[in-house]
mmCIF file of C-alpha atoms in Angstrom:
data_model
loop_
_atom_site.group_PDB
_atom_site.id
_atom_site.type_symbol
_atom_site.label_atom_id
_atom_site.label_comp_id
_atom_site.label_asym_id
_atom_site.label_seq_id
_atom_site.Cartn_x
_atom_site.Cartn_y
_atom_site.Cartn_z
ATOM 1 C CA UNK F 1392 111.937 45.055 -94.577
ATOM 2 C CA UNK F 1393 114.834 42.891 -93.832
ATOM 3 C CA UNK F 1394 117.399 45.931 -93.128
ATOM 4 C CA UNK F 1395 114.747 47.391 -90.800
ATOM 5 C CA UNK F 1396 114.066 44.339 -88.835
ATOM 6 C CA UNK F 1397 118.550 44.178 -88.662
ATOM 7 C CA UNK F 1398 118.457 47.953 -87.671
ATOM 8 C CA UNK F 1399 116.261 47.231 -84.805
ATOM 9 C CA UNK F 1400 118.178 44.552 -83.383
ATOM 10 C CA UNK F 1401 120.949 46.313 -83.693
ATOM 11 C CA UNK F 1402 119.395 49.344 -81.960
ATOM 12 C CA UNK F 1403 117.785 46.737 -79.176
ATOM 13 C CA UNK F 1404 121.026 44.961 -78.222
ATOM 14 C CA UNK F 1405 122.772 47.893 -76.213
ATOM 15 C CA UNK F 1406 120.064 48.233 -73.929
ATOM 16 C CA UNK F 1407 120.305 44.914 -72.374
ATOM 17 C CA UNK F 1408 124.084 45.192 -71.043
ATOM 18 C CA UNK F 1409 123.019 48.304 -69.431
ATOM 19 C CA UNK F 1410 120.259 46.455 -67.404
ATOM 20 C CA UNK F 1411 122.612 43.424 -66.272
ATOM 21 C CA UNK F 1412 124.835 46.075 -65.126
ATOM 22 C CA UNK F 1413 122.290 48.061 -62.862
ATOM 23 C CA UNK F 1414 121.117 44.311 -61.508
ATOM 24 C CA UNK F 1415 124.571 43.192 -60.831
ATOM 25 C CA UNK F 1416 125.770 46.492 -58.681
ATOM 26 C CA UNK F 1417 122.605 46.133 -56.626
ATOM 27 C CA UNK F 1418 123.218 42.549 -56.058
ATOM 28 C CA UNK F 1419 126.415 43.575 -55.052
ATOM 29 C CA UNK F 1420 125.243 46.400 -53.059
ATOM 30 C CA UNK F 1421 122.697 43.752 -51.089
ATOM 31 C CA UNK F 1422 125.870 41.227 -50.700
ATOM 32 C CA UNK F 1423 128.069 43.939 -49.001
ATOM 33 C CA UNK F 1424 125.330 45.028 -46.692
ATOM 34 C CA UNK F 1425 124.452 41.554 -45.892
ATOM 35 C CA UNK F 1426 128.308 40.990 -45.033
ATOM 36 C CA UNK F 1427 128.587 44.196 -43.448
ATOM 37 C CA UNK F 1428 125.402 43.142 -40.692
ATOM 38 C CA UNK F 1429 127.421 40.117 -39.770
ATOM 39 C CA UNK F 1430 129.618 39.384 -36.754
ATOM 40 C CA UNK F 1431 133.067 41.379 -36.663
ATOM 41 C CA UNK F 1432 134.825 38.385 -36.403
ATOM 42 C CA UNK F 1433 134.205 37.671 -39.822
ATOM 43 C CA UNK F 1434 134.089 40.952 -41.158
ATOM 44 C CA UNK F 1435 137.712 41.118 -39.884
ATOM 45 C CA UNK F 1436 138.699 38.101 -41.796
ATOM 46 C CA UNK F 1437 138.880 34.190 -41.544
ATOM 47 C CA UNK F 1438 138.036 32.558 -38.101
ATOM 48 C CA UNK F 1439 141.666 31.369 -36.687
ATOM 49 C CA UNK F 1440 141.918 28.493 -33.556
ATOM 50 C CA UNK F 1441 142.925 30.446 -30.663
ATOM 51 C CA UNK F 1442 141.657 33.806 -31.573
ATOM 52 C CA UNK F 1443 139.028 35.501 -29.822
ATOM 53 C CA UNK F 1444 136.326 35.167 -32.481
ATOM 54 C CA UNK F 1445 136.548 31.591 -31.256
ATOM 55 C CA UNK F 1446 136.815 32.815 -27.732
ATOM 56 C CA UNK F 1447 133.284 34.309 -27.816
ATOM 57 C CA UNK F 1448 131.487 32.054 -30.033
ATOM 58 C CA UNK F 1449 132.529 29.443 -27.524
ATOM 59 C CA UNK F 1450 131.402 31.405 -24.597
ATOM 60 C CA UNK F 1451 128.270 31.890 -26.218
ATOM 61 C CA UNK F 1452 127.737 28.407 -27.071
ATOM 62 C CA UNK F 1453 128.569 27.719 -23.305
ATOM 63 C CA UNK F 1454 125.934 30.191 -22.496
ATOM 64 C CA UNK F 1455 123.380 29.025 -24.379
ATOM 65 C CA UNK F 1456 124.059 25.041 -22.959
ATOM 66 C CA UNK F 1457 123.987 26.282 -19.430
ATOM 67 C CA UNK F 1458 120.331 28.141 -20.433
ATOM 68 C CA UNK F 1459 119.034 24.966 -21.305
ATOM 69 C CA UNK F 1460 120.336 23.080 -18.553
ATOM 70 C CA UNK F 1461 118.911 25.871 -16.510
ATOM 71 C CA UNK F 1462 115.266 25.780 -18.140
ATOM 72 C CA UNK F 1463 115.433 21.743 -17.615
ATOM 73 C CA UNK F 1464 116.260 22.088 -13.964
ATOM 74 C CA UNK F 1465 113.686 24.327 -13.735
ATOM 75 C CA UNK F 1466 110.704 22.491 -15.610
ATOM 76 C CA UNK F 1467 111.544 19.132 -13.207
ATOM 77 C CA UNK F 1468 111.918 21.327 -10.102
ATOM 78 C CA UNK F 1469 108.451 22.597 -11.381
ATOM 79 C CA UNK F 1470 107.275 19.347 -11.299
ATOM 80 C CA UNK F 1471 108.678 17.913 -8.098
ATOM 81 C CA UNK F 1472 107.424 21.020 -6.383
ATOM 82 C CA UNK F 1473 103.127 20.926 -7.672
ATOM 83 C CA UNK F 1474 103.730 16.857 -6.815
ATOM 84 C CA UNK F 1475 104.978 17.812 -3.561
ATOM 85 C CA UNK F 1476 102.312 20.625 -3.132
ATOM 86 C CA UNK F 1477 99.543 17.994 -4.221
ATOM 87 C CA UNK F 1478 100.656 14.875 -1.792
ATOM 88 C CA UNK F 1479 100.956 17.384 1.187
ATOM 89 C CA UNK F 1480 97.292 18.449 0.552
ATOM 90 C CA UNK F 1481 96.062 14.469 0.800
ATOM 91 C CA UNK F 1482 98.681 13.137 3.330
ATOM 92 C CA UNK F 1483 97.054 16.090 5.762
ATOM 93 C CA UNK F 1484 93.541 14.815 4.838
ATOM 94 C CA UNK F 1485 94.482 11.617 5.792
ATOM 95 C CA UNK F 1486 96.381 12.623 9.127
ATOM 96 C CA UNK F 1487 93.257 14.988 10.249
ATOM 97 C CA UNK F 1488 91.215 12.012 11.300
ATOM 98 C CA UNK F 1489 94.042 9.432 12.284
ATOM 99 C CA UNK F 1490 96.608 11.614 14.589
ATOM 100 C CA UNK F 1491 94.988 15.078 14.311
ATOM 101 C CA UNK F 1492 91.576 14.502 15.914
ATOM 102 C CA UNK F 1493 92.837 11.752 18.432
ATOM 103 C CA UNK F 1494 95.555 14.334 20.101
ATOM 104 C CA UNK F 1495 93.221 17.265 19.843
ATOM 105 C CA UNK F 1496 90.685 15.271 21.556
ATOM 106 C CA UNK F 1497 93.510 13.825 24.066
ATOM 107 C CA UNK F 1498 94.347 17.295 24.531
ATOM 108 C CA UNK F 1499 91.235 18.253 25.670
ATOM 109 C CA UNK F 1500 90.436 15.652 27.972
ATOM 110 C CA UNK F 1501 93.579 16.615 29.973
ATOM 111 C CA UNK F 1502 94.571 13.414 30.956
ATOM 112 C CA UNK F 1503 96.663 13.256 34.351
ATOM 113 C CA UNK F 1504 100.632 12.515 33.371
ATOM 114 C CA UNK F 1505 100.764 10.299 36.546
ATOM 115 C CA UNK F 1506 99.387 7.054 36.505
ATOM 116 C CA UNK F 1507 97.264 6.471 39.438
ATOM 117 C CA UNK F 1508 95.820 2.834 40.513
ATOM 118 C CA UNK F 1509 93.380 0.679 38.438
ATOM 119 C CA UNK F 1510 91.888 -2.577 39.357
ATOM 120 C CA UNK F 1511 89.791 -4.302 36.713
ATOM 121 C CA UNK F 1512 86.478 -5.605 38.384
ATOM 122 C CA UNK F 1513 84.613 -6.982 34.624
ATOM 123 C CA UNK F 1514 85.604 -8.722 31.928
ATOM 124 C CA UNK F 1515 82.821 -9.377 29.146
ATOM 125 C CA UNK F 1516 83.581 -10.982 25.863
ATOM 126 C CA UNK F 1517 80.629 -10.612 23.472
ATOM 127 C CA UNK F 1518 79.991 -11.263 19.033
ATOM 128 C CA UNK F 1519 77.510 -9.568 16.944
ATOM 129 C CA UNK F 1520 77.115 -6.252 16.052
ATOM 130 C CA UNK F 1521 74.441 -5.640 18.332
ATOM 131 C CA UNK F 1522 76.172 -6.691 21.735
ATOM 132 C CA UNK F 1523 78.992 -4.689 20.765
ATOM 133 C CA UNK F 1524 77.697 -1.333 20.960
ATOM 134 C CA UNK F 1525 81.421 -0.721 22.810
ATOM 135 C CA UNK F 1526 84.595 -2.226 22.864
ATOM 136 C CA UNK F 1527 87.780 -1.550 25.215
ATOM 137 C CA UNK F 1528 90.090 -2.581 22.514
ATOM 138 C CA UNK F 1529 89.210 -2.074 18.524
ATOM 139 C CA UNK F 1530 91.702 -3.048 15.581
ATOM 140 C CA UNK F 1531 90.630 -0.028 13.026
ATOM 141 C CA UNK F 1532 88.901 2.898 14.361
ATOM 142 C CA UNK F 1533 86.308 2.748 11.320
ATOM 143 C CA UNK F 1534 85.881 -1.026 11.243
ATOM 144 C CA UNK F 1535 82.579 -2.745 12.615
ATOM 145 C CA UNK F 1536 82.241 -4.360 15.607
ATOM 146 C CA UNK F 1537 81.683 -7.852 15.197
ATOM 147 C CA UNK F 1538 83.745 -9.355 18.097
ATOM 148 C CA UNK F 1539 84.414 -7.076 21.664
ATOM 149 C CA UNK F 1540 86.447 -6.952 24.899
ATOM 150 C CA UNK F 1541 84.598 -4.437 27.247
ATOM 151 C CA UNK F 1542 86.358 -4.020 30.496
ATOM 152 C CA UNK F 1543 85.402 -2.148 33.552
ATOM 153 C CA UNK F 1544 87.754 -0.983 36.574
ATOM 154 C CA UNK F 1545 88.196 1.074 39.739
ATOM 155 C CA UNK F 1546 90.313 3.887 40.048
ATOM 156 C CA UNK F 1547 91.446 5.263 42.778
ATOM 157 C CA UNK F 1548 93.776 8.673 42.424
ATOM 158 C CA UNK F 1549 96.501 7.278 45.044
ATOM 159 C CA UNK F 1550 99.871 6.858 42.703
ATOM 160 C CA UNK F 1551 100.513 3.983 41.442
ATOM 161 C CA UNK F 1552 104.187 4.612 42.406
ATOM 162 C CA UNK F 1553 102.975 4.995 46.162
ATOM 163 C CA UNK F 1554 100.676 2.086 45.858
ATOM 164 C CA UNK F 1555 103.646 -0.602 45.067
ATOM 165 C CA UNK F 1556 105.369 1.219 47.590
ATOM 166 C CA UNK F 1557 102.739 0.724 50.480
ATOM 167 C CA UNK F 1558 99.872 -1.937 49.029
ATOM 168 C CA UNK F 1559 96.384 -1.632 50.320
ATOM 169 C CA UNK F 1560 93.266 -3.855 51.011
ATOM 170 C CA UNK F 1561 91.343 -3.814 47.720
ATOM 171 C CA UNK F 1562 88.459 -4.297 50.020
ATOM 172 C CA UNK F 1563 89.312 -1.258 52.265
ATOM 173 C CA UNK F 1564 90.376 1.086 49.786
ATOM 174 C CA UNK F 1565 87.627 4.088 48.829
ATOM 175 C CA UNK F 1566 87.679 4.105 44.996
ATOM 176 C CA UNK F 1567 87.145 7.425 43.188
ATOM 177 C CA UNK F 1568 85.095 6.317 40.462
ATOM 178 C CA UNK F 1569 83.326 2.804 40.544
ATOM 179 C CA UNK F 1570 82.867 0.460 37.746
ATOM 180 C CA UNK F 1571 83.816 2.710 34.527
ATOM 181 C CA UNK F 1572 84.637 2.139 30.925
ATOM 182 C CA UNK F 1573 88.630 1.073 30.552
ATOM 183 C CA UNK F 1574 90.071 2.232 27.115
ATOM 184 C CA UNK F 1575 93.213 1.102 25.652
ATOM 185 C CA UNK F 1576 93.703 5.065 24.525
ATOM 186 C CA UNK F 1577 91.472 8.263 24.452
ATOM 187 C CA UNK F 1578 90.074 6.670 21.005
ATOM 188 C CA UNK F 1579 89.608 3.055 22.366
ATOM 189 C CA UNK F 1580 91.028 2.087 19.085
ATOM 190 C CA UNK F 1581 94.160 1.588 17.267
ATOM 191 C CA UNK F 1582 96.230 0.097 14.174
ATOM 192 C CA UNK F 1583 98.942 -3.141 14.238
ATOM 193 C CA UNK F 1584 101.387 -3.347 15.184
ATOM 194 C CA UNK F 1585 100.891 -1.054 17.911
ATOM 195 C CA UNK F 1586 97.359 -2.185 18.933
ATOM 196 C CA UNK F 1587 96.736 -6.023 19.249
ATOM 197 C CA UNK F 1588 93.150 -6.394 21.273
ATOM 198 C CA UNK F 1589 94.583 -10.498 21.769
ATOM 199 C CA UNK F 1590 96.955 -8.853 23.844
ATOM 200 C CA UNK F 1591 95.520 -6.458 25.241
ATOM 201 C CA UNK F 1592 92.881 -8.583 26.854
ATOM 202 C CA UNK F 1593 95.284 -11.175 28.184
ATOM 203 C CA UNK F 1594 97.109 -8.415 29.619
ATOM 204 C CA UNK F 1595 94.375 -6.964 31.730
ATOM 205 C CA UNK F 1596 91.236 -9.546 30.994
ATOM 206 C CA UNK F 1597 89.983 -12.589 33.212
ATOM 207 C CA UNK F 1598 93.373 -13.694 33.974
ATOM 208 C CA UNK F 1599 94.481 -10.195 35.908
ATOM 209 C CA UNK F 1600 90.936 -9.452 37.453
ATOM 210 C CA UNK F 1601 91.432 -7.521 40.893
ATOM 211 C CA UNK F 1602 95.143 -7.245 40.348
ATOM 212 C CA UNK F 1603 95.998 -3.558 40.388
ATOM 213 C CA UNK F 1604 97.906 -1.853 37.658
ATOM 214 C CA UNK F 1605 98.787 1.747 36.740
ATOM 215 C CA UNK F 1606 96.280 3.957 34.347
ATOM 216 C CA UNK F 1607 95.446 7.413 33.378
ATOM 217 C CA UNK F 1608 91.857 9.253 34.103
ATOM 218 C CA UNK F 1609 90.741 12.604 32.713
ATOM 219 C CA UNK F 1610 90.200 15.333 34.596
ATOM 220 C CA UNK F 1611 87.895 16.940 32.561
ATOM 221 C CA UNK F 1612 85.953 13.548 31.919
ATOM 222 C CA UNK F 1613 86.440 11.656 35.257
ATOM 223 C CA UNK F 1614 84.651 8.498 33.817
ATOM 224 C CA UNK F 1615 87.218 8.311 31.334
ATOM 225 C CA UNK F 1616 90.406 5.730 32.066
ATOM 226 C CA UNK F 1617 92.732 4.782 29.528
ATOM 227 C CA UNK F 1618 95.547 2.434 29.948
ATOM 228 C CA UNK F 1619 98.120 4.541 27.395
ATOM 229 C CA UNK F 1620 99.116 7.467 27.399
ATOM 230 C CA UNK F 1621 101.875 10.811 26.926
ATOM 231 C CA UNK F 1622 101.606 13.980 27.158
ATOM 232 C CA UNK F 1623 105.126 14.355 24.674
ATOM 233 C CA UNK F 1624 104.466 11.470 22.525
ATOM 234 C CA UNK F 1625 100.920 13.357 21.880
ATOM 235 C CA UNK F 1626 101.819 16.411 21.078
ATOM 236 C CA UNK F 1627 105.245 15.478 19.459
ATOM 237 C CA UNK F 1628 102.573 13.686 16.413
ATOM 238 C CA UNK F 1629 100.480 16.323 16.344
ATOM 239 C CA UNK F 1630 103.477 19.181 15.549
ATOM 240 C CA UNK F 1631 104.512 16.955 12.788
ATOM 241 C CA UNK F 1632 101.179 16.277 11.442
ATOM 242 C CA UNK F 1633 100.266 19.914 11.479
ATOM 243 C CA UNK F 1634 103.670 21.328 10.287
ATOM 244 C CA UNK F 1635 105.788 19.000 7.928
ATOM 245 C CA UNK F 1636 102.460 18.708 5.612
ATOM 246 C CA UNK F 1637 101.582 22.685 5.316
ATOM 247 C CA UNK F 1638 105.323 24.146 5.951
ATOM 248 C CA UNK F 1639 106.011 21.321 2.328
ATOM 249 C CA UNK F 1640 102.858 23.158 0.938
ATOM 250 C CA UNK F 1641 103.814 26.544 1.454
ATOM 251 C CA UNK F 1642 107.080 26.102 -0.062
ATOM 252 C CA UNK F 1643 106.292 24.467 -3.383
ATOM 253 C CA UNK F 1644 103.315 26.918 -3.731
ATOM 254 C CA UNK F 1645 105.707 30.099 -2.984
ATOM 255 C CA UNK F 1646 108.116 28.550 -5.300
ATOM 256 C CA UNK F 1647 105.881 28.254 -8.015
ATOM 257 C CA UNK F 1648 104.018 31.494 -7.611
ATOM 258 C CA UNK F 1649 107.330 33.503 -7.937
ATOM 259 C CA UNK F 1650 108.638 31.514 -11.388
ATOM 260 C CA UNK F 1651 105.079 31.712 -12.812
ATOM 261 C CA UNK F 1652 102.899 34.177 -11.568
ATOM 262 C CA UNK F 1653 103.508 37.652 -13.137
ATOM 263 C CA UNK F 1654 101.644 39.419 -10.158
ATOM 264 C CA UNK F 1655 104.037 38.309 -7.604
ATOM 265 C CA UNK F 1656 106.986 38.327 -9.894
ATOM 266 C CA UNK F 1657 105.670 42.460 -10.419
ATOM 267 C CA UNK F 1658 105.631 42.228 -6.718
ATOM 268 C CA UNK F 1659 109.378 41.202 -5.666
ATOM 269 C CA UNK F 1660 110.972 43.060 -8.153
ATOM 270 C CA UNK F 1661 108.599 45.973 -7.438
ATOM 271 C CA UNK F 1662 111.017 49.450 -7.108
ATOM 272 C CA UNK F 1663 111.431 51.148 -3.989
ATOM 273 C CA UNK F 1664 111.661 54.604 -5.132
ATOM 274 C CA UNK F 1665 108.292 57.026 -3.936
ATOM 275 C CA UNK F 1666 105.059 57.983 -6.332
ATOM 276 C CA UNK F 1667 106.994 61.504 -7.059
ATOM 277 C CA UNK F 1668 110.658 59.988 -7.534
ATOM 278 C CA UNK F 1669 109.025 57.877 -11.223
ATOM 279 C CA UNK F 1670 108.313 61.298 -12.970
ATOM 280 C CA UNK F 1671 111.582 63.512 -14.181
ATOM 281 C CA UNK F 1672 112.548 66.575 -13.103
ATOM 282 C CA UNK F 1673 113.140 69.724 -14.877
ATOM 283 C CA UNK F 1674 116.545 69.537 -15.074
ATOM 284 C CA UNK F 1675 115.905 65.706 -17.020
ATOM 285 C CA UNK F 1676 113.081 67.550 -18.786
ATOM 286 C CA UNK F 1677 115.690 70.343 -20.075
ATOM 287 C CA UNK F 1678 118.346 68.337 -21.121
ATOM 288 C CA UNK F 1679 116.020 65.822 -22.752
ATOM 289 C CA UNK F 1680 114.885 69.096 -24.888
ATOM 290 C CA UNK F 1681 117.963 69.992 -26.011
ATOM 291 C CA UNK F 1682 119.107 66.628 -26.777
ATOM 292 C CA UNK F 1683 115.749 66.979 -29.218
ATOM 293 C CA UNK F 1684 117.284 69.801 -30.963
ATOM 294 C CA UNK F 1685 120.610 68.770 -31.688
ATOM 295 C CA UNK F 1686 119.323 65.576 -33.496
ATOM 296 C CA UNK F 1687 117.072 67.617 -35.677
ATOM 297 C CA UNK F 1688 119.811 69.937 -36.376
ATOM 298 C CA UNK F 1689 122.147 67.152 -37.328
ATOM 299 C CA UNK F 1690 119.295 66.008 -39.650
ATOM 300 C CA UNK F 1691 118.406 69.410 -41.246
ATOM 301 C CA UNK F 1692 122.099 69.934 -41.982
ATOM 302 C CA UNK F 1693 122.555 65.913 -43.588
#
């Protein structure tokens, strides 16, 4: 029993070399492939300073810094532009009713450029909501009225230019329109600094009664005098509050819309060749066929 048990030891040893030896070749095998799918630079031996395995592996490190400074630009551009896109949207919301609406409606009553001749015949001071139903003069056009200058004037359509040239007899002259509402502007109403009401009604209130002074009527709305007014200061506001807000809106939008939307991105880089010009022709067709058969000849014959 003993010399069998030796004889099969004996007998079992050889095979294991043989095993090791298979494993080891195929580890080798792996190790050469795995060398063999890296770079040529070190296929070709050790990296040296100044070579141009360094060269490129430089250049590509360069690349890839200037991708991610590129992708960072891009993602803070990104955001500047949709902040840009969303402030435009409220700053024209809150220029419709505060320059918009006051030049269209300026526009409209076509206001004469030249100031004719006002003379203010009433001066009425009044408090309380319900004696101010009107007001010549209003700090805030959506504040209450709690306190009110309401002044009334004749106009007469003679230029106030000619009029300080050659004064007339208030008493003799014929007025135009008698005893009308007198507006600061087309709104009656205004923000400080540019609209003070104290002022205003020293300027042309109890102290200045029957003291002519230049003003602007509407000729669509004779009844209608303001004391301010400019036909290029009017519509210089309402360009910018019409164009700077949309034109800013339009850009960031477009912007945005051709780094992230895939429809328009399809649509720039769309190719200008015809319907009939994307299918091959039978020349391609041909050539494509024999290139076919040659490969599958080379593969037969290997």
């Amino acid at each position: 029993m003993k010399k069998s048990s030796t004889l099969t030891t004996t007998t079992s040893m050889p095979t294991s070399p043989t095993l090791s030896a298979q494993t080891l070749s195929a580890s080798k095998m792996s190790l050469s492939s795995s060398r063999s799918g890296r770079s040529s630079c070190q296929s070709h031996g050790p990296i040296r300073p100044g070579s141009g395995c360094v060269d490129a592996i430089k250049a590509k490190r360069d690349e890839i810094e200037i991708d991610s400074i590129l992708e960072k630009a891009k993602f803070y551009t990104s955001v500047c532009l949709g902040t840009t896109a969303i402030l435009s949207v409220f700053t024209f919301l809150f220029l419709i009713p505060f320059v918009v609406d006051p030049a269209i409606s300026t526009i409209i009553a076509d206001y004469d450029p030249v100031p004719v001749t006002c003379v203010v015949i009433d001066h009425i001071y009044a408090e309380g909501i319900k004696n101010c139903t009107w007001s010549s003069c209003r700090e805030g056009c959506t504040s209450s009225l709690t306190k009110c200058h309401q002044l009334f004037v004749n106009y007469t359509r003679i230029p106030y230019s000619e009029w300080e040239r050659n004064p007339r007899d208030l008493e003799r002259v014929k007025w135009d329109v008698s005893y009308t509402k007198f507006l600061i502007n087309s709104e009656g109403c205004g923000y400080p600094p540019t609209t003070n009401c104290s002022v205003f009604a020293r300027q042309y209130g109890f102290s200045h009664i029957g003291e002519p002074f230049p003003c602007y009527y509407s000729r669509a709305y004779p009844q209608v005098v303001i004391g301010r007014y400019s036909w290029e200061n009017n519509l210089y506001h309402l360009v910018l509050s019409l164009i700077i807000p949309n034109v800013l809106f339009a850009i960031s939008i477009g912007v945005l819309s051709y780094w992230y939307c895939p429809c328009c991105e399809k649509a720039c880089n769309k190719s200008s060749r015809v319907y009939a010009e994307k299918f091959p022709t039978k020349e391609e067709i041909v050539n494509c066929m024999k290139c076919n058969m040659e490969k599958s000849l080379t593969l037969k014959v290997y």
